Short mmCIF file of C-alpha atoms and ligand atoms in Angstrom, two decimals:
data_model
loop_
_atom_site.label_atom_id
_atom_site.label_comp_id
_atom_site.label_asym_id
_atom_site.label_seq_id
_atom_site.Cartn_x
_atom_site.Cartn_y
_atom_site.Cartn_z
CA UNK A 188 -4.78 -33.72 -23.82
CA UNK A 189 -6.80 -32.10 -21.42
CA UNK A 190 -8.03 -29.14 -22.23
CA UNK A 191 -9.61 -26.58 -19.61
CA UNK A 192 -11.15 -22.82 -20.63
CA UNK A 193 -12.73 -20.09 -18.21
CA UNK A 194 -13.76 -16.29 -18.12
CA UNK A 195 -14.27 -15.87 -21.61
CA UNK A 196 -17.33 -14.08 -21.48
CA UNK A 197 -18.78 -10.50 -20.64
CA UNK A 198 -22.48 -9.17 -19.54
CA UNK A 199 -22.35 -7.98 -23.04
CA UNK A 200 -22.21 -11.62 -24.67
CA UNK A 201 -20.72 -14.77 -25.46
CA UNK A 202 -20.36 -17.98 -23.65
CA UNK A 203 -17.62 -20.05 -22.46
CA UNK A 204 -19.69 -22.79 -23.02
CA UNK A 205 -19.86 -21.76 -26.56
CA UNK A 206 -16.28 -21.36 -27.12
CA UNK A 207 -15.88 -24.75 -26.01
CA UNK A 208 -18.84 -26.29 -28.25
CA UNK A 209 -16.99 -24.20 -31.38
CA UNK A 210 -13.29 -25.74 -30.32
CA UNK A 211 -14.70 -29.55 -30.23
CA UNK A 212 -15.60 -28.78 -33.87
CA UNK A 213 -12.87 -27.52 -34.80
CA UNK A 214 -10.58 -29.94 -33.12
CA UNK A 215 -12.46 -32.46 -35.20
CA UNK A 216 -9.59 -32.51 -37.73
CA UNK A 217 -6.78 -32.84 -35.11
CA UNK A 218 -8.49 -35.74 -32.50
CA UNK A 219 -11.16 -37.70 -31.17
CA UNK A 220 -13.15 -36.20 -28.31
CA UNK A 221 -12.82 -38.16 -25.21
CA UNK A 222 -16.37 -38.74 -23.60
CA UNK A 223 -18.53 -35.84 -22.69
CA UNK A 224 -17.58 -32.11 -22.31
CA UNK A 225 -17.45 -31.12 -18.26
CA UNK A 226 -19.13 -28.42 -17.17
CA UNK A 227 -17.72 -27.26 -13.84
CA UNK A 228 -19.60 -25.19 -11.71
CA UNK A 229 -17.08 -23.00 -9.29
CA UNK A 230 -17.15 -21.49 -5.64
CA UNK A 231 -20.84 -19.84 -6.29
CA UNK A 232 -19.78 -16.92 -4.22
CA UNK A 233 -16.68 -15.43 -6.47
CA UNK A 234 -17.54 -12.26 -7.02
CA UNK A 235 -15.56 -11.88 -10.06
CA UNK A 236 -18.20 -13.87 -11.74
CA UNK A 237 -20.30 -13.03 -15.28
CA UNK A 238 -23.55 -15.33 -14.46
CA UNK A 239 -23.20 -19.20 -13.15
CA UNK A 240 -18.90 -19.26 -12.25
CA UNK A 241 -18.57 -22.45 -15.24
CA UNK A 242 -15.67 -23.40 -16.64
CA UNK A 243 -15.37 -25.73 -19.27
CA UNK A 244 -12.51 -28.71 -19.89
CA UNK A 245 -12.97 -31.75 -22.61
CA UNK A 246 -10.31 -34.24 -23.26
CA UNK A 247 -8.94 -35.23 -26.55
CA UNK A 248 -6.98 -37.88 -28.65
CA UNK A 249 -4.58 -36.10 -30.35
CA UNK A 250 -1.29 -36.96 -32.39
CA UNK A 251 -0.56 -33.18 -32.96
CA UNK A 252 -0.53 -31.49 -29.52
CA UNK A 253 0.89 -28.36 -31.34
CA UNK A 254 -1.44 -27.83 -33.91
CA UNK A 255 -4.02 -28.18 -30.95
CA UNK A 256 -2.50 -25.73 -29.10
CA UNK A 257 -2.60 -23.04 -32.13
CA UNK A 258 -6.25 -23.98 -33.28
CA UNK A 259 -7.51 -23.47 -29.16
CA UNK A 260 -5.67 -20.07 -28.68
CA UNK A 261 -6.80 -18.65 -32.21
CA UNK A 262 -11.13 -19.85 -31.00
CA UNK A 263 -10.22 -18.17 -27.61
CA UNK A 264 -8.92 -14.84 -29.04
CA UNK A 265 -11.44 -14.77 -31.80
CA UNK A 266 -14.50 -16.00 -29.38
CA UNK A 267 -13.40 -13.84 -26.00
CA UNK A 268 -14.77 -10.73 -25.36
CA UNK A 269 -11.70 -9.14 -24.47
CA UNK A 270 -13.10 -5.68 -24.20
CA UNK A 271 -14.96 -6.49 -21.30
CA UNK A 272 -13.71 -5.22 -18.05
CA UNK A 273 -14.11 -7.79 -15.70
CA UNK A 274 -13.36 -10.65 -18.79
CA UNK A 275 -9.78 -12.55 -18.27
CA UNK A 276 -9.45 -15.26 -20.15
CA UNK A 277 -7.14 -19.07 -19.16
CA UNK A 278 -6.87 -21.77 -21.34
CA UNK A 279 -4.91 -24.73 -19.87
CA UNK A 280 -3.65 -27.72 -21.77
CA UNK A 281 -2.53 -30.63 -19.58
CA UNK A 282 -1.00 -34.33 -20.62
CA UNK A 283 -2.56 -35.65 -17.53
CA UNK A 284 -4.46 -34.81 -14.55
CA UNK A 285 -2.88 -35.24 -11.06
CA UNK A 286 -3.78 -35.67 -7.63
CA UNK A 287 -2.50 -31.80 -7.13
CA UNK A 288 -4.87 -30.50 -10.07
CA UNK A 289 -7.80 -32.92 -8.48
CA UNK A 290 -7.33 -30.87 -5.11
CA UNK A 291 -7.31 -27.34 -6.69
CA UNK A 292 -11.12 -28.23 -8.34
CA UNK A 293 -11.82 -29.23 -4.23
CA UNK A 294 -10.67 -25.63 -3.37
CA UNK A 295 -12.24 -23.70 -6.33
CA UNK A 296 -15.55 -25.59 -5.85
CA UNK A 297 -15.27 -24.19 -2.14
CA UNK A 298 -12.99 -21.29 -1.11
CA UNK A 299 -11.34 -18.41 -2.75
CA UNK A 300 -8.31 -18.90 -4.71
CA UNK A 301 -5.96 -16.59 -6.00
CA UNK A 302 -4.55 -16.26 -9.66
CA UNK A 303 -0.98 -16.63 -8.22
CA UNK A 304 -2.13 -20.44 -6.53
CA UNK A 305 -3.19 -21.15 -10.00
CA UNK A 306 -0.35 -19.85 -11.40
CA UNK A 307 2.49 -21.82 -9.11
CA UNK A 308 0.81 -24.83 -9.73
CA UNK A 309 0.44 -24.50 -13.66
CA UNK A 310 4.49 -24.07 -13.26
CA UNK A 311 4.73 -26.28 -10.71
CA UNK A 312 3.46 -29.27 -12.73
CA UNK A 313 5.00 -28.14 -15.48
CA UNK A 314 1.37 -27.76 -17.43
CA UNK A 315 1.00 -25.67 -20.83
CA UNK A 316 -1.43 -22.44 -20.25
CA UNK A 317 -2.29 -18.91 -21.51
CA UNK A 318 -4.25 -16.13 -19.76
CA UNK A 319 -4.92 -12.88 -20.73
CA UNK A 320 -4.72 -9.97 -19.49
CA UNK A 321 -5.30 -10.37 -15.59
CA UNK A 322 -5.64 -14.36 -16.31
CA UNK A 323 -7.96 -14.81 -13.78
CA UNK A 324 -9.91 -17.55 -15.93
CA UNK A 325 -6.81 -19.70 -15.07
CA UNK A 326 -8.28 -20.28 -11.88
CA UNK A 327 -11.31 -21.53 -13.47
CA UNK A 328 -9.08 -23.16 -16.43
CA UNK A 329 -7.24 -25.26 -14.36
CA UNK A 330 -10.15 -26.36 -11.68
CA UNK A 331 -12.04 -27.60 -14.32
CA UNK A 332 -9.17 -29.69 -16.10
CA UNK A 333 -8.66 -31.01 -12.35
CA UNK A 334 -12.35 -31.61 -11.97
CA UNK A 335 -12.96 -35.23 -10.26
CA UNK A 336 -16.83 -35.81 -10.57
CA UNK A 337 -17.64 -38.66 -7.70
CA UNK A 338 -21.38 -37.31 -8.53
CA UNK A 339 -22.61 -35.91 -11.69
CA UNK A 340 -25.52 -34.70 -13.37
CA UNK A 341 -26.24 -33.64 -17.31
CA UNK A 342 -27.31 -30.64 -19.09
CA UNK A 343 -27.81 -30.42 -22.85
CA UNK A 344 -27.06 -26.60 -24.50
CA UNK A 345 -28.69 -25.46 -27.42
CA UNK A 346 -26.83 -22.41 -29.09
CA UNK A 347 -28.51 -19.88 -31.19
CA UNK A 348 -27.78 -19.05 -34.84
CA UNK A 349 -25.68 -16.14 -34.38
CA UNK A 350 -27.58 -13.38 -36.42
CA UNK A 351 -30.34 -14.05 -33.60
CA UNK A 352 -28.01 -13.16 -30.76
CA UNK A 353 -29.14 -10.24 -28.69
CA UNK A 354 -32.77 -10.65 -30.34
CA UNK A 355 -35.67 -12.26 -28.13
CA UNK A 356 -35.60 -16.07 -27.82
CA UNK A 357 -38.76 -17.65 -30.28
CA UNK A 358 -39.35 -20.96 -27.62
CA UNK A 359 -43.19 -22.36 -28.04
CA UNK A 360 -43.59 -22.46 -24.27
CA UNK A 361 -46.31 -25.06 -23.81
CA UNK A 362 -44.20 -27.31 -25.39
CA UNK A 363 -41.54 -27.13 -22.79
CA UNK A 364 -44.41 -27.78 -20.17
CA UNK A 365 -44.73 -30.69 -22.03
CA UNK A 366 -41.03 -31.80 -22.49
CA UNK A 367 -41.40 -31.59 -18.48
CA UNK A 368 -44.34 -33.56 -18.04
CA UNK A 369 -42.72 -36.44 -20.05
CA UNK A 370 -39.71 -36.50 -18.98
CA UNK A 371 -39.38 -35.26 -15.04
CA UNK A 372 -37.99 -36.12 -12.52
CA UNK A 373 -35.86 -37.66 -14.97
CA UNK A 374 -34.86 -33.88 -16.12
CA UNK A 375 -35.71 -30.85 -14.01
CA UNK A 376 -35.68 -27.11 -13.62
CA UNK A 377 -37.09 -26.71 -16.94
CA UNK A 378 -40.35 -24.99 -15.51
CA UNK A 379 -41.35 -23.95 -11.90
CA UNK A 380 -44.55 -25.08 -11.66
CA UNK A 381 -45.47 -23.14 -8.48
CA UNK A 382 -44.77 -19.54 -9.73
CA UNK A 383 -45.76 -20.41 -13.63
CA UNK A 384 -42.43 -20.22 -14.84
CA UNK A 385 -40.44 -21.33 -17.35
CA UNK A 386 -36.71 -21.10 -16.23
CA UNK A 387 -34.75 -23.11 -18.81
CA UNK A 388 -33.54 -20.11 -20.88
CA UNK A 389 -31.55 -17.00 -20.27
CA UNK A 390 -32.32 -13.63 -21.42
CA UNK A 391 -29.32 -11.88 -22.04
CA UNK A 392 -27.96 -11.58 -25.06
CA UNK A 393 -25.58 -14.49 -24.95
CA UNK A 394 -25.70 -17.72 -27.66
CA UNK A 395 -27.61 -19.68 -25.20
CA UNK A 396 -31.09 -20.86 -26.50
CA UNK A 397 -32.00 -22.97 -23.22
CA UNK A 398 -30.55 -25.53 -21.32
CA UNK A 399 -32.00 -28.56 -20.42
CA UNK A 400 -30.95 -30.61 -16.97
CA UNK A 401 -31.10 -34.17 -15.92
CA UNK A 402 -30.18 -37.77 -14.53
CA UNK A 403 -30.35 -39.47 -17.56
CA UNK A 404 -29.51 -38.24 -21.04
CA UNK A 405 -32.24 -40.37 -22.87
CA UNK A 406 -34.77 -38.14 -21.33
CA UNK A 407 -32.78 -35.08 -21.44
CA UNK A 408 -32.67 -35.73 -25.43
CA UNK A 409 -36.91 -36.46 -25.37
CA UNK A 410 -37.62 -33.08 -23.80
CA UNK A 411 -35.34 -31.70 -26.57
CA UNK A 412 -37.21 -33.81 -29.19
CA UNK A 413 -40.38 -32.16 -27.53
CA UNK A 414 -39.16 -28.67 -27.52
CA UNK A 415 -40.60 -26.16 -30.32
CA UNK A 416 -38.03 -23.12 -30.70
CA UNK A 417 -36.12 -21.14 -33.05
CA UNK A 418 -33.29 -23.12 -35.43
CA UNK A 419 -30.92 -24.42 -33.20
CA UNK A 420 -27.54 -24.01 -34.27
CA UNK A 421 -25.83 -26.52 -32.58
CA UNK A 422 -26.45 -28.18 -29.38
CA UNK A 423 -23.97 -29.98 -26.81
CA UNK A 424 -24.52 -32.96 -23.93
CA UNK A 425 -22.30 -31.60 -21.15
CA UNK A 426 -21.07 -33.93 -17.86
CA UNK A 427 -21.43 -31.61 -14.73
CA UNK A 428 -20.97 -30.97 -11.29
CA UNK A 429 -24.42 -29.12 -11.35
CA UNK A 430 -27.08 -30.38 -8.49
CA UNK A 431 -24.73 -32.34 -6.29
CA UNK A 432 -24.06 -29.85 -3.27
CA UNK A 433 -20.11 -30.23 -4.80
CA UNK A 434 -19.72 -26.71 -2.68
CA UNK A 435 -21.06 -27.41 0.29
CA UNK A 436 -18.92 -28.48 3.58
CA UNK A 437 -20.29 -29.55 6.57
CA UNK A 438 -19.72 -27.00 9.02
CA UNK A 439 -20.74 -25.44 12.55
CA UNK A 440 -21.58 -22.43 13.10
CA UNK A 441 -19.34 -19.71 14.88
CA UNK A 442 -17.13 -21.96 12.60
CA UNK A 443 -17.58 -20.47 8.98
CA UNK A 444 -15.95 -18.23 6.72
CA UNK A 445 -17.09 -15.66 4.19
CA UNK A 446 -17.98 -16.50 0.62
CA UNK A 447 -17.86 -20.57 1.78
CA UNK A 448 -20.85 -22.73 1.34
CA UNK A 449 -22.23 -25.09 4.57
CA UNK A 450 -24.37 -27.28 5.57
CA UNK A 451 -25.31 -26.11 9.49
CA UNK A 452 -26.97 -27.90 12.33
CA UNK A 453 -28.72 -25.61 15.22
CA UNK A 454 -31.95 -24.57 16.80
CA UNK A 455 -34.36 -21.06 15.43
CA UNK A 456 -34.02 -18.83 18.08
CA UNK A 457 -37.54 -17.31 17.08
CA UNK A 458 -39.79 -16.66 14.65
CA UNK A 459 -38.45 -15.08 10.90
CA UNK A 460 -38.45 -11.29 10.76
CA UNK A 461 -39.53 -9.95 7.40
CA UNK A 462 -37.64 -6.33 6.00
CA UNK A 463 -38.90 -4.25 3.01
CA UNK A 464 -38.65 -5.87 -0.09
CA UNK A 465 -40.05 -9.57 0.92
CA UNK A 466 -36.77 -10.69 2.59
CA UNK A 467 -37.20 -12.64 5.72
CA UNK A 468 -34.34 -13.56 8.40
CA UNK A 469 -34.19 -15.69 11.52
CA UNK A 470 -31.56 -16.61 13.45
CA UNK A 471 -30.17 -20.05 14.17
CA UNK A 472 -28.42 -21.05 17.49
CA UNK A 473 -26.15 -23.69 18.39
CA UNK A 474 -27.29 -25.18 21.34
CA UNK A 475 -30.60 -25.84 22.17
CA UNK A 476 -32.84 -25.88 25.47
CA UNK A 477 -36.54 -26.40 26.84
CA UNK A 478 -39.01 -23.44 26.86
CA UNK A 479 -39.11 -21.43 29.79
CA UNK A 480 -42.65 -20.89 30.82
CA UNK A 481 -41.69 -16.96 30.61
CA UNK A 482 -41.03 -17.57 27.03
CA UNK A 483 -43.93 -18.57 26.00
CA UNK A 484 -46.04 -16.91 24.12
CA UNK A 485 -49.95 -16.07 24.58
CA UNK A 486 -52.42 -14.59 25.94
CA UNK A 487 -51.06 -13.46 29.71
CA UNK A 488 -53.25 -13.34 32.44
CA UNK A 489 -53.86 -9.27 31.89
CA UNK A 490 -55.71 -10.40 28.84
CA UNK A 491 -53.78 -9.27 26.08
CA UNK A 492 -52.00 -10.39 23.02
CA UNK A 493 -49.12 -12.82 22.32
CA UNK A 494 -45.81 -11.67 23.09
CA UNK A 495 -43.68 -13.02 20.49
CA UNK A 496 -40.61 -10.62 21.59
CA UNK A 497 -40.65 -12.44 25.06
CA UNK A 498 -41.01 -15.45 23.99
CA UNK A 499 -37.97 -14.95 21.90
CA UNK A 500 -35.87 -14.46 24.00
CA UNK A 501 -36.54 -17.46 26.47
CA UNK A 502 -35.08 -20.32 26.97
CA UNK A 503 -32.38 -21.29 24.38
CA UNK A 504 -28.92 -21.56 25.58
CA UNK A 505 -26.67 -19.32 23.95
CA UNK A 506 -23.46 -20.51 21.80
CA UNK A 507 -22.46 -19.28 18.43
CA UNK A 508 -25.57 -17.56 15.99
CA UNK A 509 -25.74 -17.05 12.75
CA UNK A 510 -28.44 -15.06 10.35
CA UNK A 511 -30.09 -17.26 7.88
CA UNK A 512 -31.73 -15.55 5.17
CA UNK A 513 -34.19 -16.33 2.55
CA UNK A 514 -34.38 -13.38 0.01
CA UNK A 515 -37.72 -12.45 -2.24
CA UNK A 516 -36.60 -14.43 -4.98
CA UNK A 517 -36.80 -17.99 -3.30
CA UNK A 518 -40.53 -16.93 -3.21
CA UNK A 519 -42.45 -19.84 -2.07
CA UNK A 520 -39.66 -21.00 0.36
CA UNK A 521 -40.41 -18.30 2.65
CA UNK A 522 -44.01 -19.56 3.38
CA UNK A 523 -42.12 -22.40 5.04
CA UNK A 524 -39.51 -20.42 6.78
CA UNK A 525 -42.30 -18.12 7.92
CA UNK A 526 -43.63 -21.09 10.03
CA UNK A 527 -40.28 -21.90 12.05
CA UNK A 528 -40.96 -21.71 15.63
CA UNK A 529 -37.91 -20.95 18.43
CA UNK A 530 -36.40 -24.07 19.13
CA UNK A 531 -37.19 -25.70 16.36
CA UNK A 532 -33.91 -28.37 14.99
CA UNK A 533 -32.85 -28.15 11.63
CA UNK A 534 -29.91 -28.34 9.43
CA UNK A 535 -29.49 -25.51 7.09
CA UNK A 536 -27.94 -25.19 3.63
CA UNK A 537 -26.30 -22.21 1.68
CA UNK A 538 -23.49 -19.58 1.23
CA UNK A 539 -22.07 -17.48 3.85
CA UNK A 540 -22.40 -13.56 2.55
CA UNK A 541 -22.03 -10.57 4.41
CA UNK A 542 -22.08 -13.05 8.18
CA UNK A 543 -25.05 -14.30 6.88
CA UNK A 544 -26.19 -17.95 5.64
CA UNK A 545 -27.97 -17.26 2.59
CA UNK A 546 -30.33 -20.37 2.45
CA UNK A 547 -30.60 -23.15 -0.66
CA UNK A 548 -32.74 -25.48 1.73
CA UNK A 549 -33.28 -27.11 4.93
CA UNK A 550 -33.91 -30.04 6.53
CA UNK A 551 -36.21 -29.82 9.99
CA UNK A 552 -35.04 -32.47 12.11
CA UNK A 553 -37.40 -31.67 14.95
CA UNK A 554 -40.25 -29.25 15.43
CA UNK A 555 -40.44 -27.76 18.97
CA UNK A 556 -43.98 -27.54 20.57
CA UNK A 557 -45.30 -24.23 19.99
CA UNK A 558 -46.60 -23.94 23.24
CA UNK A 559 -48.61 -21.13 24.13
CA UNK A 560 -50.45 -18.81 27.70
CA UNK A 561 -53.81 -19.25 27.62
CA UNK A 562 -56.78 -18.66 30.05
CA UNK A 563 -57.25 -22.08 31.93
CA UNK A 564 -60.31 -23.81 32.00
CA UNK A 565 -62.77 -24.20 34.77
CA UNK A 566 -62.72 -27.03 36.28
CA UNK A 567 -66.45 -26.96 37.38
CA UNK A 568 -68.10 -26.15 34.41
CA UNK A 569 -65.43 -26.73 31.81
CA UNK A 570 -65.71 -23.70 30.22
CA UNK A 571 -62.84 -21.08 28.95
CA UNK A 572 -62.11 -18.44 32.19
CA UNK A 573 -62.23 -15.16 31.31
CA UNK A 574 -59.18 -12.76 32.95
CA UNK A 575 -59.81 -10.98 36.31
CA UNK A 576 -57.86 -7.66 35.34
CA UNK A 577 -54.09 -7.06 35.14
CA UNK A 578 -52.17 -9.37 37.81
CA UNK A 579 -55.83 -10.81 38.89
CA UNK A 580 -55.42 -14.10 37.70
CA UNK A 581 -58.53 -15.69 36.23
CA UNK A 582 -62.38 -16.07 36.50
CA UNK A 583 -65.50 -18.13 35.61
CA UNK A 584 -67.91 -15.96 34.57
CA UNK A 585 -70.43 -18.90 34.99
CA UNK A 586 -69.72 -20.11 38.71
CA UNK A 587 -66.88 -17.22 40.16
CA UNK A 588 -64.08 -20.13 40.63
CA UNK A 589 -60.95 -18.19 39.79
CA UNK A 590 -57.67 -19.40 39.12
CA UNK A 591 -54.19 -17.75 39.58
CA UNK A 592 -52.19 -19.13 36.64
CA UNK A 593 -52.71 -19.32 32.67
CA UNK A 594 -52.68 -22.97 30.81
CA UNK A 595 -49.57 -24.18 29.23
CA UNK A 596 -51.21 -25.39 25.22
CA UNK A 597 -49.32 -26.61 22.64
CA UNK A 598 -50.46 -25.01 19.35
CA UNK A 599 -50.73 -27.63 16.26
CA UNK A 600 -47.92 -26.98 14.12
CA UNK A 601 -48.63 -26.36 10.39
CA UNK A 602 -45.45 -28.04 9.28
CA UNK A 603 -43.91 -31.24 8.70
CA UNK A 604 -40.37 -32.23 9.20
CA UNK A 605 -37.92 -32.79 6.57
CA UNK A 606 -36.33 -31.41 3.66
CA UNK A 607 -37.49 -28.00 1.66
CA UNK A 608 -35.50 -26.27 -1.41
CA UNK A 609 -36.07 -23.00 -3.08
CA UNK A 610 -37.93 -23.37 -6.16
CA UNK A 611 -36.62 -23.90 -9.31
CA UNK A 612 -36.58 -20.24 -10.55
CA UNK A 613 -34.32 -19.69 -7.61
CA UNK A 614 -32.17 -22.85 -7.71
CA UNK A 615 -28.09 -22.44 -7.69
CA UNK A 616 -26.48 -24.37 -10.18
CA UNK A 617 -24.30 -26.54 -7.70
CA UNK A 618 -27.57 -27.12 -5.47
CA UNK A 619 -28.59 -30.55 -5.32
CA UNK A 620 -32.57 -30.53 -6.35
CA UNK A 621 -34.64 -32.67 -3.49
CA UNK A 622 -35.97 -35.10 -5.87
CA UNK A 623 -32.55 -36.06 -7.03
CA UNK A 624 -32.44 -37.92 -3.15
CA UNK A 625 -34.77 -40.53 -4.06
CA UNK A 626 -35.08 -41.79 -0.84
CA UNK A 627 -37.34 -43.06 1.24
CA UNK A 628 -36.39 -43.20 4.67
CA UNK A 629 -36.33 -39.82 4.79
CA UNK A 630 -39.31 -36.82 4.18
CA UNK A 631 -38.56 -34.91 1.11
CA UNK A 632 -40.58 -31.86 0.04
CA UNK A 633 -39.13 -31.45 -3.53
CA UNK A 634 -40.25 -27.98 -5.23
CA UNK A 635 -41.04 -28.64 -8.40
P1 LIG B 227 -18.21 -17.66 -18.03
O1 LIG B 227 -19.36 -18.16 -18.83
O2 LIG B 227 -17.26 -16.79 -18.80
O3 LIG B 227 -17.45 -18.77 -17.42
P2 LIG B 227 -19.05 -17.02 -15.37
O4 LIG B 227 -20.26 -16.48 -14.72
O5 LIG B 227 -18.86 -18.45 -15.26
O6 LIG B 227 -18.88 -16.70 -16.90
P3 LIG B 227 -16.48 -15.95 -15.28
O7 LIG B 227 -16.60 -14.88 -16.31
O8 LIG B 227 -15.85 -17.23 -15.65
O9 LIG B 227 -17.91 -16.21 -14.69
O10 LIG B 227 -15.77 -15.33 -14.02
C1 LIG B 227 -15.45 -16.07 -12.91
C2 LIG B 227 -13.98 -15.87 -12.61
O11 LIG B 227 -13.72 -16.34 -11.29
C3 LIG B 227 -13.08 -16.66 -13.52
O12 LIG B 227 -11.97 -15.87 -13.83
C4 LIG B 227 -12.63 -17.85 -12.70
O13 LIG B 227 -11.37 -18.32 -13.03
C5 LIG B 227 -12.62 -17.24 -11.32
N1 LIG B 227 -12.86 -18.23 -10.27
C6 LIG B 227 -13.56 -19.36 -10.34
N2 LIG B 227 -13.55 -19.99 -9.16
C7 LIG B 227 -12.81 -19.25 -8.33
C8 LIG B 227 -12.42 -19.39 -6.97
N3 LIG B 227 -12.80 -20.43 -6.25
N4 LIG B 227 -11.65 -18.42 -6.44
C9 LIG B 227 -11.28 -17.34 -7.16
N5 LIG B 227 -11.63 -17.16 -8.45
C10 LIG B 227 -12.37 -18.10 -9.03
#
């Protein structure tokens, strides 16, 4: 029996991840667990979401399908919050999983479905399912029962004792610094490093203690070993789709849809603009094209500043555009979108909200010279020229030789090629972390 669960939850509390751990106990009496729990992260941009979009599905041995059936609805009425106002909860019990049910988790990993799809098909198929009142969890439900994992990652949840729900978590921090030194990059996202954080553990008021993520489960359990906390009331290994890019299509841009997830090849069109509040935005173009020498920027021959407006606007051939934005919480990440240049080559990776690519990470391909006006030298006495006036051209102010045009100088470039991500603190669920790659042919600037 395959058993799938979603939108059990509210802001208020709970988990579905909970309800599921409480049901595998339960079930005890009535089968043997098949394998590991999934945890299936969905379409990251559903705005009907609590927190993260999971849904949870297990499979199980059983002799007594009915008495399964009545011991899974009783946990889901008893652990939904059905008083909250955006919580509608699915429970779907299939015999098997087919190639139909394998192509709805494609869709609900990357487009917006509607109850009614999930609905026909649960008919369709002939499949065994309840949802409550608006029964939009059977979306979720059913996507996660379909889940095929051809990549997969791990994440162990420890649950709190319930009297401590609501209360502030009791975790002895330095030892989860610790867990991470011992056991990363076998587990990660544990602590951010960079901005002194550690980012393993919610705090709402849900059963969650912390969760711990990872490649391998023998170092997932040492970091748990190594963990100081509160009593933990029960934990769970779950299989997942979590840090594999499962949501993300290749795509092209003037090609994209709202609330879909891409990965993007084009050229910056210019330098990132920042707005109030620490966001930053730059805009990436699809074709690319050599720097005109009016769009450059630099000191012009009247003397004055760089013009990064004109330089802007030079050059690049136009086809389709698209906004890419990193927001204040991808902190660090900015410091390397801050130093894109126009015509710089890069793919880009993220969600498309509002028209705009919301970024996860990027991977410069090529960096364009950042080429720049300045006053020539002279070519007598080798010195810097100094500007004549406005429309003057240049002087020596050493032996008089003057010269009508600036230099063309390429400006070194404070950036490497390669692959950046948002920092842990910031991380998606579905991203795939940088250091999960592993590679070596290519240049990988994990943030850790
Ligand atoms: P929970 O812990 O309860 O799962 P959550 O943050 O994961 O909390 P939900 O409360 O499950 O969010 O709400 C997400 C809702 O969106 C669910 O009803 C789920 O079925 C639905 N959903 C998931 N994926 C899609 C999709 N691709 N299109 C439309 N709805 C979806």
């Amino acid at each position: 029996m395959f058993i799938g669960i979603d939108d059990t939850d509210s802001e208020r509390g709970l988990c579905t991840t909970y309800l599921a751990a409480v049901l595998m106990e339960r079930l005890a009496p009535w089968g043997e667990i098949c394998g590991l729990p999934r945890l299936i992260r969905l379409n990251p941009c559903v705005r009907y979401k609590t927190r993260g979009n999971a849904a949870l599905a297990f499979s199980l041995d059983s002799e007594q399908p009915d008495m399964v059936k009545r011991v899974a609805l009783q946990t889901l009425l008893e652990l939904s919050d059905l008083s909250g106002a955006n919580t509608n909860p699915g429970l779907v019990i299939a015999e098997e999983v087919t190639e139909r049910m394998k192509a709805f988790y494609c869709s609900a990993v990357r487009e917006i479905l509607s109850i009614d799809a999930a609905r026909s098909l649960l008919d369709e198929e002939g499949i065994w399912y309840r949802g409550f009142k608006k029964g939009r969890g059977l979306i979720g439900a059913l996507a996660a029962v379909g889940a095929e994992l051809p990549d997969w990652t791990y994440e162990l949840i420890a649950y709190r004792q319930p009297g401590r729900w609501g209360t502030p978590r009791f975790i002895d921090h330095s030892t989860v610094w610790e867990a991470d030194r011992l056991t990363y990059p076998l587990t990660w996202d544990t602590v951010d490093h960079h901005n002194r954080r550690v980012v393993f553990a919610p705090h709402s008021a849900d059963p969650v203690l912390f969760g711990i993520r990872g490649s391998d489960p023998t170092a997932i359990r040492r970091a748990f070993e190594a963990i100081r906390s509160e009593p933990v009331d029960r934990y769970v290994l779950y299989q997942t789709n979590q840090g594999t890019d499962a949501h993300i299509l290749p795509g092209e841009i003037g090609r994209v849809s709202e609330s879909q997830s891409y990965r993007l090849h084009g050229f910056v069109a210019g330098p990132a603009r920042a707005i109030p509040g620490g966001h930053l935005f730059f805009t990436l173009e699809k074709g690319g094209g050599e720097l005109s020498e009016e769009g450059l920027d630099g000191e012009g021959p009247d003397g004055k500043g760089r013009n990064e407006e004109k330089r802007n606007e030079g050059g690049v051939k136009r086809g389709g555009r698209i906004e890419c934005a990193a927001f204040e919480p991808t902190k660090n990440f900015r410091d390397i979108i801050k130093k894109l240049r126009r015509g710089d080559e890069l793919e880009v990776y993220g969600s498309v909200r509002d028209g705009t690519m919301n970024l996860e990470k990027i991977n410069i391909l090529h960096l364009a010279p950042d080429r720049v006006k300045a006053a020539p030298l002279c070519p007598q006495c080798h010195r810097r020229m100094k500007s004549a006036g406005k429309g003057q051209g240049y002087r020596c102010r050493l032996c008089k030789s003057r010269s009508s045009s600036p230099a063309i100088e390429d400006r070194p470039r404070d950036l490497e090629r390669g692959y950046y991500e948002v920092p842990p603190c910031a991380r998606r669920h579905l991203s795939l972390p940088l250091i999960r790659l592993n590679r070596t042919d290519i240049c990988l600037h994990p943030s850790r």
